[in-house]
Coordinates of C-alpha atoms in Angstrom, one line a residue:
M1319 CA 0.0 0.0 0.0
G1320 CA 1.3 3.5 -0.7
S1321 CA 2.5 5.7 1.9
S1322 CA -0.5 7.2 3.8
G1323 CA 1.8 10.3 4.9
W1324 CA 2.1 11.2 1.0
C1325 CA -1.5 11.2 0.3
L1326 CA -2.2 13.4 3.4
E1327 CA 0.4 15.8 2.6
K1328 CA -0.6 15.9 -0.9
R1329 CA -4.3 16.6 0.2
L1330 CA -2.8 19.5 2.3
S1331 CA -1.1 20.9 -0.4
I1332 CA -4.1 21.7 -2.7
Q1333 CA -6.3 23.2 -0.1
S1334 CA -6.9 26.9 -0.9
D1335 CA -6.2 29.4 1.9
S1336 CA -10.0 29.9 2.2
F1337 CA -10.2 26.7 4.0
T1338 CA -8.0 28.0 7.0
E1339 CA -10.9 28.8 9.2
R1340 CA -11.7 25.0 9.3
R1341 CA -8.3 24.0 10.6
S1342 CA -8.9 23.7 14.3
F1343 CA -8.8 20.8 16.7
E1344 CA -12.5 21.4 17.4
G1345 CA -14.4 18.4 16.3
L1346 CA -11.4 16.1 16.3
E1347 CA -12.1 12.5 15.9
S1348 CA -9.7 9.6 17.3
G1349 CA -11.9 6.5 17.6
C1350 CA -11.9 3.7 15.4
L1351 CA -14.0 3.4 12.2
S1352 CA -16.4 0.7 11.0
I1353 CA -18.0 0.9 7.7
I1354 CA -21.0 -1.2 7.2
V1355 CA -22.2 -2.1 3.7
L1356 CA -25.7 -3.2 3.8
G1357 CA -26.8 -5.2 0.5
A1358 CA -23.1 -6.4 0.4
S1359 CA -23.7 -9.2 -2.1
G1360 CA -25.5 -7.0 -4.4
D1361 CA -24.3 -5.3 -7.8
L1362 CA -24.0 -1.9 -6.5
A1363 CA -21.8 -3.1 -3.5
K1364 CA -19.5 -5.1 -5.7
K1365 CA -19.0 -2.8 -8.7
K1366 CA -19.0 0.7 -6.8
T1367 CA -18.8 0.5 -2.9
F1368 CA -16.1 -1.9 -2.3
P1369 CA -13.9 -1.0 -5.4
A1370 CA -14.1 2.8 -4.1
L1371 CA -13.2 1.6 -0.4
F1372 CA -10.3 -0.1 -1.8
N1373 CA -8.8 2.7 -3.7
L1374 CA -9.3 5.0 -0.6
Y1375 CA -7.4 2.3 1.4
R1376 CA -4.6 2.3 -1.3
Q1377 CA -4.2 5.9 -1.1
G1378 CA -4.0 5.9 2.7
F1379 CA -7.5 7.3 3.6
L1380 CA -8.6 4.1 5.3
H1381 CA -5.9 3.1 7.8
P1382 CA -5.9 -0.8 8.6
G1383 CA -4.9 0.2 12.2
E1384 CA -8.3 1.8 12.9
V1385 CA -10.9 0.8 10.2
H1386 CA -12.8 -2.4 9.5
I1387 CA -15.4 -3.1 6.8
F1388 CA -18.3 -5.1 7.3
G1389 CA -20.8 -6.6 4.9
Y1390 CA -24.4 -7.5 5.6
A1391 CA -27.0 -9.0 3.4
R1392 CA -29.5 -11.9 3.6
T1393 CA -27.3 -14.3 1.5
K1394 CA -25.7 -17.1 3.6
I1395 CA -22.0 -16.8 2.8
S1396 CA -18.9 -16.8 4.8
D1397 CA -16.3 -14.0 5.1
D1398 CA -14.2 -15.7 2.5
E1399 CA -16.9 -16.2 0.0
L1400 CA -17.9 -12.5 0.2
R1401 CA -14.0 -11.8 -0.5
D1402 CA -13.8 -14.0 -3.4
R1403 CA -17.1 -12.1 -4.9
I1404 CA -15.7 -8.8 -4.7
R1405 CA -11.7 -9.5 -5.5
G1406 CA -12.7 -9.6 -9.3
Y1407 CA -14.0 -6.0 -9.0
L1408 CA -11.2 -4.6 -7.1
L1409 CA -8.5 -5.7 -9.8
H1410 CA -10.7 -4.8 -12.8
D1411 CA -8.5 -2.9 -15.4
K1412 CA -5.6 -2.8 -13.2
D1413 CA -2.4 -4.4 -13.1
N1414 CA -3.0 -7.6 -11.1
S1415 CA 0.7 -8.0 -10.4
D1416 CA 1.1 -4.5 -8.6
L1417 CA -2.0 -4.8 -6.6
S1418 CA -2.4 -8.3 -5.6
E1419 CA -0.7 -7.8 -2.1
D1420 CA -2.9 -4.6 -1.4
V1421 CA -5.9 -6.7 -2.5
S1422 CA -5.2 -9.3 0.0
E1423 CA -4.3 -6.8 2.5
F1424 CA -7.6 -4.9 1.9
L1425 CA -9.9 -7.9 2.0
Q1426 CA -8.6 -8.9 5.3
L1427 CA -10.6 -6.0 6.6
V1428 CA -13.7 -7.3 5.3
K1429 CA -15.9 -9.4 7.4
Y1430 CA -19.5 -10.5 6.7
V1431 CA -22.8 -10.8 8.5
S1432 CA -25.8 -12.6 7.6
G1433 CA -29.4 -11.5 8.4
S1434 CA -32.5 -10.2 7.1
Y1435 CA -33.0 -6.5 6.8
D1436 CA -36.0 -6.4 9.5
S1437 CA -35.0 -8.9 12.0
K1438 CA -33.6 -8.1 15.5
E1439 CA -31.3 -11.1 15.5
G1440 CA -29.4 -10.1 12.4
F1441 CA -28.7 -6.6 13.6
D1442 CA -28.0 -7.6 17.0
L1443 CA -25.3 -9.9 15.8
L1444 CA -23.8 -7.2 13.5
D1445 CA -23.7 -4.6 16.6
Q1446 CA -22.0 -7.5 18.3
K1447 CA -19.2 -8.0 15.6
I1448 CA -18.9 -4.2 15.3
A1449 CA -18.4 -3.8 19.0
E1450 CA -15.7 -6.7 19.0
H1451 CA -13.8 -4.4 16.5
E1452 CA -14.1 -1.5 18.4
F1453 CA -12.8 -3.3 21.4
S1454 CA -10.0 -4.5 19.6
K1455 CA -8.9 -1.1 18.9
N1456 CA -9.0 -0.1 22.4
S1457 CA -11.5 2.7 21.5
R1458 CA -12.9 4.5 24.2
E1459 CA -16.7 4.1 24.6
G1460 CA -18.5 7.0 22.8
T1461 CA -15.4 7.8 20.5
S1462 CA -16.0 5.0 17.9
R1463 CA -17.5 6.0 14.5
R1464 CA -20.2 3.9 12.5
L1465 CA -20.9 4.6 8.7
F1466 CA -23.8 2.6 7.4
Y1467 CA -23.9 2.5 3.5
L1468 CA -27.3 1.4 2.2
A1469 CA -26.6 -0.4 -1.2
L1470 CA -30.1 -1.4 -1.1
P1471 CA -33.6 -0.8 -2.9
P1472 CA -35.1 2.3 -1.4
S1473 CA -38.4 0.1 -0.2
V1474 CA -36.0 -1.3 2.4
Y1475 CA -34.8 1.9 3.7
P1476 CA -37.3 2.6 6.4
S1477 CA -37.1 -1.1 8.0
V1478 CA -33.4 -0.8 7.9
C1479 CA -33.0 2.6 9.3
K1480 CA -35.3 1.4 12.1
M1481 CA -33.0 -1.6 12.9
I1482 CA -30.0 0.4 13.0
K1483 CA -31.5 2.8 15.3
L1484 CA -32.7 0.4 17.7
Y1485 CA -29.7 -2.1 17.6
C1486 CA -26.6 -0.6 16.2
M1487 CA -26.0 2.8 17.2
N1488 CA -22.9 4.3 18.7
K1489 CA -22.9 6.5 21.7
S1490 CA -21.8 10.0 20.3
D1491 CA -21.3 11.8 23.7
L1492 CA -17.5 11.8 23.2
G1493 CA -17.2 12.6 19.6
G1494 CA -18.2 9.2 17.9
W1495 CA -21.1 9.1 15.7
T1496 CA -23.4 7.0 13.6
R1497 CA -24.1 8.2 10.0
I1498 CA -26.0 6.6 7.1
V1499 CA -25.5 6.8 3.4
V1500 CA -28.7 6.3 1.1
E1501 CA -28.7 5.9 -2.6
K1502 CA -31.2 7.4 -5.2
P1503 CA -33.8 6.9 -6.2
F1504 CA -35.3 9.1 -3.2
G1505 CA -39.1 8.2 -4.1
K1506 CA -40.8 8.2 -7.1
D1507 CA -42.6 11.5 -6.8
L1508 CA -43.1 14.4 -4.0
E1509 CA -45.4 12.3 -2.1
S1510 CA -43.3 9.1 -1.9
A1511 CA -40.2 11.1 -1.4
E1512 CA -41.7 13.0 1.3
H1513 CA -43.0 9.8 2.9
L1514 CA -39.5 8.2 2.7
S1515 CA -37.8 11.4 4.2
T1516 CA -40.2 11.5 7.1
Q1517 CA -39.7 8.0 7.9
I1518 CA -35.9 8.1 7.9
G1519 CA -36.1 11.6 9.6
E1520 CA -38.0 10.3 12.5
L1521 CA -34.9 8.1 13.2
F1522 CA -31.9 10.4 12.2
D1523 CA -31.1 13.8 12.3
E1524 CA -30.5 15.5 9.1
P1525 CA -26.5 15.8 9.8
Q1526 CA -26.6 12.0 10.1
I1527 CA -28.2 11.5 6.8
Y1528 CA -25.9 11.4 3.3
R1529 CA -28.3 11.2 0.3
I1530 CA -25.7 10.3 -2.2
D1531 CA -26.0 11.5 -5.7
H1532 CA -22.7 10.2 -7.6
Y1533 CA -22.6 13.2 -10.1
L1534 CA -21.8 15.5 -7.5
G1535 CA -18.6 13.6 -6.8
K1536 CA -17.4 13.8 -10.6
E1537 CA -14.4 15.8 -11.2
L1538 CA -15.6 18.6 -13.6
V1539 CA -18.7 18.9 -11.5
Q1540 CA -16.9 19.7 -8.5
N1541 CA -14.7 22.1 -10.5
L1542 CA -17.8 24.2 -11.4
L1543 CA -18.0 26.4 -8.3
V1544 CA -14.2 27.0 -8.7
L1545 CA -14.5 27.9 -12.4
R1546 CA -17.4 30.5 -11.8
F1547 CA -16.3 32.1 -8.6
A1548 CA -12.6 32.0 -8.7
N1549 CA -12.1 33.5 -12.2
R1550 CA -12.8 37.0 -12.7
F1551 CA -13.6 36.9 -16.4
F1552 CA -16.7 34.6 -15.9
L1553 CA -18.3 36.9 -13.4
P1554 CA -19.6 39.6 -15.6
L1555 CA -20.5 37.1 -18.7
W1556 CA -22.4 34.6 -16.6
N1557 CA -25.9 35.9 -16.8
R1558 CA -28.7 36.6 -19.4
D1559 CA -27.1 39.6 -20.8
N1560 CA -24.5 37.3 -22.4
I1561 CA -25.9 33.7 -22.3
A1562 CA -28.6 32.6 -25.1
N1563 CA -29.1 29.3 -23.6
I1564 CA -27.5 26.4 -21.5
Q1565 CA -27.8 22.7 -22.2
I1566 CA -26.9 19.8 -19.9
V1567 CA -26.9 16.6 -21.6
F1568 CA -26.5 13.0 -20.7
R1569 CA -26.0 10.3 -23.6
E1570 CA -25.6 6.6 -23.7
D1571 CA -25.0 4.6 -26.8
F1572 CA -26.6 1.4 -25.2
G1573 CA -30.0 0.4 -24.0
T1574 CA -31.2 -0.7 -20.8
E1575 CA -29.1 -4.0 -21.1
G1576 CA -30.5 -6.3 -18.2
R1577 CA -31.9 -3.3 -16.2
G1578 CA -35.1 -3.0 -18.2
G1579 CA -37.5 -4.2 -15.4
Y1580 CA -35.9 -1.7 -13.0
F1581 CA -35.6 1.2 -15.4
D1582 CA -39.1 0.8 -16.6
E1583 CA -40.5 1.5 -13.2
Y1584 CA -38.7 4.8 -13.3
G1585 CA -37.8 6.0 -16.8
I1586 CA -35.2 8.6 -17.9
I1587 CA -36.5 11.5 -16.2
R1588 CA -36.6 10.0 -12.6
D1589 CA -33.4 7.9 -13.4
I1590 CA -31.2 10.8 -14.6
I1591 CA -32.6 14.1 -15.0
Q1592 CA -34.4 15.0 -11.8
N1593 CA -31.4 14.1 -9.9
H1594 CA -28.0 14.1 -11.8
L1595 CA -28.8 16.8 -14.4
L1596 CA -30.8 18.8 -12.0
Q1597 CA -27.9 19.0 -9.4
V1598 CA -25.7 20.2 -12.2
L1599 CA -28.1 22.9 -13.0
C1600 CA -28.1 24.0 -9.4
L1601 CA -24.3 24.6 -9.7
V1602 CA -24.4 26.1 -12.9
A1603 CA -27.0 28.5 -12.1
M1604 CA -26.7 29.2 -8.2
E1605 CA -25.4 32.6 -6.8
K1606 CA -22.2 32.8 -5.1
P1607 CA -22.4 31.5 -1.6
V1608 CA -21.2 33.7 1.4
S1609 CA -18.5 31.1 2.4
L1610 CA -17.7 27.3 1.4
K1611 CA -19.5 26.1 4.3
P1612 CA -21.9 23.1 3.2
E1613 CA -25.0 24.7 4.3
H1614 CA -24.2 27.9 2.5
I1615 CA -23.8 26.2 -0.5
R1616 CA -26.6 23.9 -0.3
D1617 CA -28.9 26.9 0.7
E1618 CA -28.0 28.7 -2.6
K1619 CA -28.9 25.4 -4.5
V1620 CA -32.4 25.4 -2.8
K1621 CA -32.9 29.1 -4.0
V1622 CA -32.2 28.1 -7.4
L1623 CA -34.5 25.3 -7.3
Q1624 CA -37.4 27.4 -5.8
S1625 CA -37.0 30.0 -8.9
V1626 CA -37.8 27.5 -11.4
L1627 CA -41.1 27.8 -13.0
P1628 CA -43.5 25.1 -13.8
I1629 CA -42.9 22.8 -16.8
K1630 CA -44.9 23.4 -19.7
D1631 CA -46.0 20.6 -22.0
E1632 CA -44.6 22.2 -25.0
D1633 CA -41.2 22.4 -23.5
V1634 CA -41.0 18.6 -23.4
V1635 CA -40.3 16.1 -25.9
L1636 CA -40.2 12.4 -25.0
G1637 CA -39.0 9.4 -26.6
Q1638 CA -38.7 5.5 -26.5
Y1639 CA -36.2 3.6 -28.7
E1640 CA -37.3 0.8 -31.1
G1641 CA -36.8 -2.6 -29.6
Y1642 CA -36.9 -1.4 -25.9
T1643 CA -40.0 -3.5 -25.1
D1644 CA -38.1 -6.4 -26.7
D1645 CA -36.7 -6.9 -23.2
P1646 CA -38.6 -9.8 -21.5
T1647 CA -38.6 -7.8 -18.2
V1648 CA -40.3 -4.8 -19.8
P1649 CA -44.2 -4.9 -20.4
D1650 CA -45.1 -5.2 -24.2
N1651 CA -47.2 -2.1 -24.0
S1652 CA -44.6 0.1 -21.8
K1653 CA -45.0 3.9 -22.6
T1654 CA -41.7 4.6 -20.3
P1655 CA -39.7 7.2 -21.8
T1656 CA -36.0 6.2 -22.6
F1657 CA -35.2 9.9 -24.0
A1658 CA -36.5 13.2 -22.9
T1659 CA -35.7 16.7 -23.3
V1660 CA -37.0 19.2 -20.8
I1661 CA -36.5 22.9 -20.9
L1662 CA -36.6 24.6 -17.6
H1663 CA -37.0 28.6 -16.8
I1664 CA -35.5 30.2 -14.0
H1665 CA -37.6 33.2 -12.8
N1666 CA -34.8 35.5 -11.2
E1667 CA -32.7 38.5 -12.1
R1668 CA -29.7 36.6 -13.4
W1669 CA -31.5 33.9 -15.4
E1670 CA -34.7 35.4 -16.6
G1671 CA -35.4 34.4 -20.4
V1672 CA -32.3 31.9 -20.5
P1673 CA -33.5 28.4 -21.2
F1674 CA -32.1 25.7 -19.5
I1675 CA -32.1 22.4 -21.7
L1676 CA -31.9 19.1 -19.8
K1677 CA -31.6 16.2 -22.2
A1678 CA -30.9 12.6 -21.6
G1679 CA -31.4 9.5 -23.6
K1680 CA -30.6 5.8 -24.0
A1681 CA -29.4 4.0 -27.2
L1682 CA -28.2 7.1 -28.9
N1683 CA -25.4 7.6 -31.3
S1684 CA -22.6 8.6 -28.7
R1685 CA -21.8 8.4 -25.1
K1686 CA -21.2 11.6 -23.3
A1687 CA -22.3 14.0 -20.4
E1688 CA -21.8 17.5 -20.6
I1689 CA -22.6 21.0 -19.9
R1690 CA -22.7 23.6 -23.0
V1691 CA -23.3 27.1 -22.6
Q1692 CA -23.8 29.1 -25.6
F1693 CA -23.7 32.6 -25.7
K1694 CA -25.3 35.3 -27.9
D1695 CA -24.5 36.5 -31.1
V1696 CA -21.8 39.4 -31.3
P1697 CA -23.9 42.7 -31.9
G1698 CA -22.7 44.4 -35.0
D1699 CA -20.8 41.5 -36.7
I1700 CA -18.5 43.1 -39.0
Y1701 CA -16.7 39.8 -40.0
K1702 CA -20.0 38.2 -41.1
C1703 CA -19.2 35.0 -39.4
Q1704 CA -22.2 34.4 -37.3
R1705 CA -23.4 31.5 -39.7
Q1706 CA -20.0 29.7 -38.4
G1707 CA -21.5 29.5 -35.0
R1708 CA -21.6 31.0 -31.7
N1709 CA -19.2 31.1 -28.9
E1710 CA -19.8 28.4 -26.5
F1711 CA -18.2 27.2 -23.1
V1712 CA -18.3 23.2 -23.0
I1713 CA -17.5 21.4 -19.7
R1714 CA -17.4 17.8 -20.7
L1715 CA -18.1 15.6 -17.7
Q1716 CA -17.5 12.1 -19.3
P1717 CA -15.6 10.4 -20.8
R1718 CA -12.3 12.2 -21.5
E1719 CA -12.9 14.9 -19.0
A1720 CA -12.2 18.4 -20.8
M1721 CA -13.4 22.1 -20.9
Y1722 CA -13.0 24.1 -24.1
M1723 CA -14.2 27.4 -25.4
K1724 CA -15.4 27.7 -29.0
L1725 CA -14.4 30.8 -30.6
T1726 CA -14.0 32.5 -34.0
V1727 CA -10.3 33.2 -35.1
K1728 CA -8.6 34.1 -38.3
Q1729 CA -7.8 31.0 -40.7
P1730 CA -3.8 31.1 -40.8
G1731 CA -2.7 32.4 -44.3
L1732 CA -2.9 35.5 -46.5
E1733 CA -6.5 35.8 -46.7
M1734 CA -8.7 37.2 -44.1
Q1735 CA -11.1 34.4 -43.3
T1736 CA -12.7 33.3 -40.1
V1737 CA -12.9 30.1 -38.7
Q1738 CA -14.2 28.1 -35.7
S1739 CA -11.5 26.9 -33.1
E1740 CA -11.2 26.5 -29.4
L1741 CA -9.2 27.1 -26.2
D1742 CA -9.0 23.5 -24.8
L1743 CA -8.2 22.1 -21.3
S1744 CA -8.2 18.3 -21.7
Y1745 CA -7.4 16.7 -18.5
G1746 CA -5.8 13.7 -20.2
Q1747 CA -3.2 15.7 -21.8
R1748 CA -2.8 18.6 -19.2
Y1749 CA -2.6 16.1 -16.1
Q1750 CA -0.8 13.3 -17.4
G1751 CA -0.1 10.7 -14.9
I1752 CA -2.7 11.9 -12.5
T1753 CA -5.4 9.6 -11.8
I1754 CA -8.8 11.3 -11.5
P1755 CA -10.9 9.5 -8.7
E1756 CA -14.1 7.9 -9.1
A1757 CA -17.2 9.6 -7.9
Y1758 CA -17.9 7.2 -5.4
E1759 CA -14.3 7.3 -3.7
R1760 CA -14.8 11.1 -3.1
L1761 CA -18.1 11.0 -1.9
I1762 CA -17.4 8.2 0.6
L1763 CA -14.4 10.1 1.8
D1764 CA -16.7 13.2 2.5
T1765 CA -18.7 11.1 4.7
Y1766 CA -16.2 10.4 7.3
V1767 CA -13.6 13.1 6.6
F1768 CA -14.3 17.0 6.3
M1769 CA -10.6 17.7 5.2
T1770 CA -7.4 15.6 6.0
Y1771 CA -4.5 17.3 6.7
C1772 CA -1.0 17.1 8.6
V1773 CA 0.6 18.8 11.7
I1774 CA 4.3 18.4 11.6
F1775 CA 5.8 18.2 15.1
L1776 CA 9.1 17.2 16.2
C1777 CA 9.7 15.7 12.8
S1778 CA 6.6 13.5 13.1
T1779 CA 3.8 13.9 10.5
I1780 CA 0.3 13.3 12.4
P1781 CA -2.9 13.0 10.2
L1782 CA -5.7 14.5 12.0
R1783 CA -9.5 14.3 10.9
I1784 CA -12.6 16.2 11.5
R1785 CA -16.3 15.8 10.9
G1786 CA -17.8 14.8 7.7
D1787 CA -18.6 17.1 4.6
Q1788 CA -22.3 17.1 3.2
Q1789 CA -21.6 19.9 0.6
H1790 CA -21.9 17.3 -1.9
F1791 CA -25.0 15.6 -0.7
V1792 CA -28.6 16.3 -1.2
R1793 CA -30.5 17.8 1.9
R1794 CA -34.1 17.2 2.6
D1795 CA -35.6 20.6 1.6
E1796 CA -33.5 20.4 -1.6
L1797 CA -34.9 16.9 -2.6
K1798 CA -38.3 18.0 -1.9
V1799 CA -38.1 21.4 -4.3
A1800 CA -36.8 19.0 -7.0
W1801 CA -39.4 16.7 -6.8
E1802 CA -42.0 19.7 -6.8
I1803 CA -40.7 20.8 -10.2
F1804 CA -40.8 17.4 -11.6
T1805 CA -43.9 15.8 -10.3
P1806 CA -46.5 17.2 -12.0
L1807 CA -44.9 16.2 -15.4
L1808 CA -44.1 12.8 -14.3
H1809 CA -47.8 12.1 -13.2
R1810 CA -49.0 13.4 -16.7
I1811 CA -46.5 11.0 -18.3
D1812 CA -47.7 8.2 -15.8
N1813 CA -51.3 8.9 -16.9
G1814 CA -50.5 8.7 -20.6
E1815 CA -51.2 12.4 -21.3
M1816 CA -47.7 12.7 -23.0
P1817 CA -46.9 11.3 -26.3
I1818 CA -44.1 9.2 -26.5
I1819 CA -42.1 9.5 -29.9
P1820 CA -40.3 6.1 -31.2
Y1821 CA -36.7 6.6 -32.3
K1822 CA -34.0 4.4 -33.7
P1823 CA -31.3 3.1 -31.7
G1824 CA -28.1 4.8 -32.7
S1825 CA -29.6 8.0 -33.8
R1826 CA -29.8 11.3 -32.2
G1827 CA -33.2 10.8 -30.7
P1828 CA -36.5 12.0 -31.7
E1829 CA -36.2 14.8 -34.5
A1830 CA -38.7 16.8 -32.4
A1831 CA -36.2 17.4 -29.8
D1832 CA -33.8 19.1 -32.1
E1833 CA -37.1 21.2 -33.3
L1834 CA -37.4 22.1 -29.5
L1835 CA -33.9 23.0 -29.1
A1836 CA -34.1 25.5 -32.1
K1837 CA -37.2 26.9 -30.9
A1838 CA -35.5 27.6 -27.6
G1839 CA -32.9 29.5 -29.6
Y1840 CA -30.1 27.2 -29.7
V1841 CA -28.1 27.4 -32.8
Q1842 CA -26.2 24.5 -34.0
T1843 CA -22.8 24.7 -35.2
H1844 CA -22.2 22.9 -38.6
G1845 CA -18.7 22.0 -39.8
Y1846 CA -16.9 22.0 -36.5
I1847 CA -16.2 19.0 -34.4
W1848 CA -14.1 19.1 -31.3
I1849 CA -11.5 16.6 -31.4
P1850 CA -9.7 15.7 -28.0
P1851 CA -5.9 16.5 -28.1
T1852 CA -4.9 13.2 -27.2
L1853 CA -6.8 11.5 -30.2
A1854 CA -5.6 14.3 -32.5
T1855 CA -1.9 13.4 -32.0

């Protein structure tokens, strides 16, 4: 395993001076850490949760001397059987020879407890195993930390949370804590989301609840506030006077692929737009917070959502790719959309009149997620170059993370001709040798580490940790307003009141979606294609 000291010092080196106020010994945590993955035998745990924990371990953010990981599920298997199940996912796309020792050491931290999600016996046994770990680490009573990651369907959240509250809570009087991490979807509409929030809220306080949306852990999403508020030239441009429209796009070039039964219950709006893309919209549109404290940032996100006007039917195009119902888990008469374009309007001083275009679809002609900010035409166009396209600032979230500014320049040569080009920051080229962490790694780290830094005293480097950071997690009032925006539209879709347009797999989606974009004022650039520098060389 790599040196934890290097990782901690590295983390210190990138902290801005604006974080200085947080560097105090208040809230210092010293007790051992137990991470409990509920639903440990499921796909989410195997493919995302355990690999993220492993990568945190390799980088020194989970210390073998203080942490233990417990898997909990109904499946009756042994510790070794769980380890064998997740081993392959830890080595996926990696050099096995370099990591085999790290994998073996990490897996020794993993233990398994079998039990149902609503039984006293199972959670009593889990609490006993956790307590044994805490006792072995000589943790003082009340200082230990317990993090419960619910890699489970939302339908079992209430019963699981009740069992944790009754049988697995840690005493918190001496700095210890118990926290839960819950995955989306948080309900299917406003009523179900509020019901779920109420059930969990009766058991845990809001600071104990971490509603995870992995898009908030993506590198370029986390860069949005830095871009907007740490660069002077964006400040006067980021408003309705200069911006014509903003697109936030999610495209996949494959269909549901085995998830048809699950997907059909939710559809593309509940699965992608109401959570992932709406979270990105908040960061693009919010006002500058008074500080970087999590609650100040989340307050501004809520204000944006409260300013969104009701969605009109004419601002929506829905589609379903041909062959979707061939999936045996999907009903033959399904009207679930696999594609949606939704235009939102924000009623405030900064964004009045600027359409925010949220677009997501499956089985399309490309795979990408990006933010595309299109600026207005240049007034008094003396070069007659408007036909070449508008200026655009594009933030590519995945794959091949990048940000680039499309602008008009002179074509090299003797003649005065203009052409579209770009100023490009492609992460693969600019930050060679730096591995961009997976979103789940970053967010899981936030649940138990607010900031990690070092104190160097008498030639010794001492890592210190203080309380978790909820900045990149969804607050209850934020979740409620998000559902208030989309629930009326979703109910109209569920009731069959909205047309679903078929489209061919591998296409751009329904033609009506492009027509809606044009109606909203988006001007497509013809003849220009952005080519990542790593591919152009």
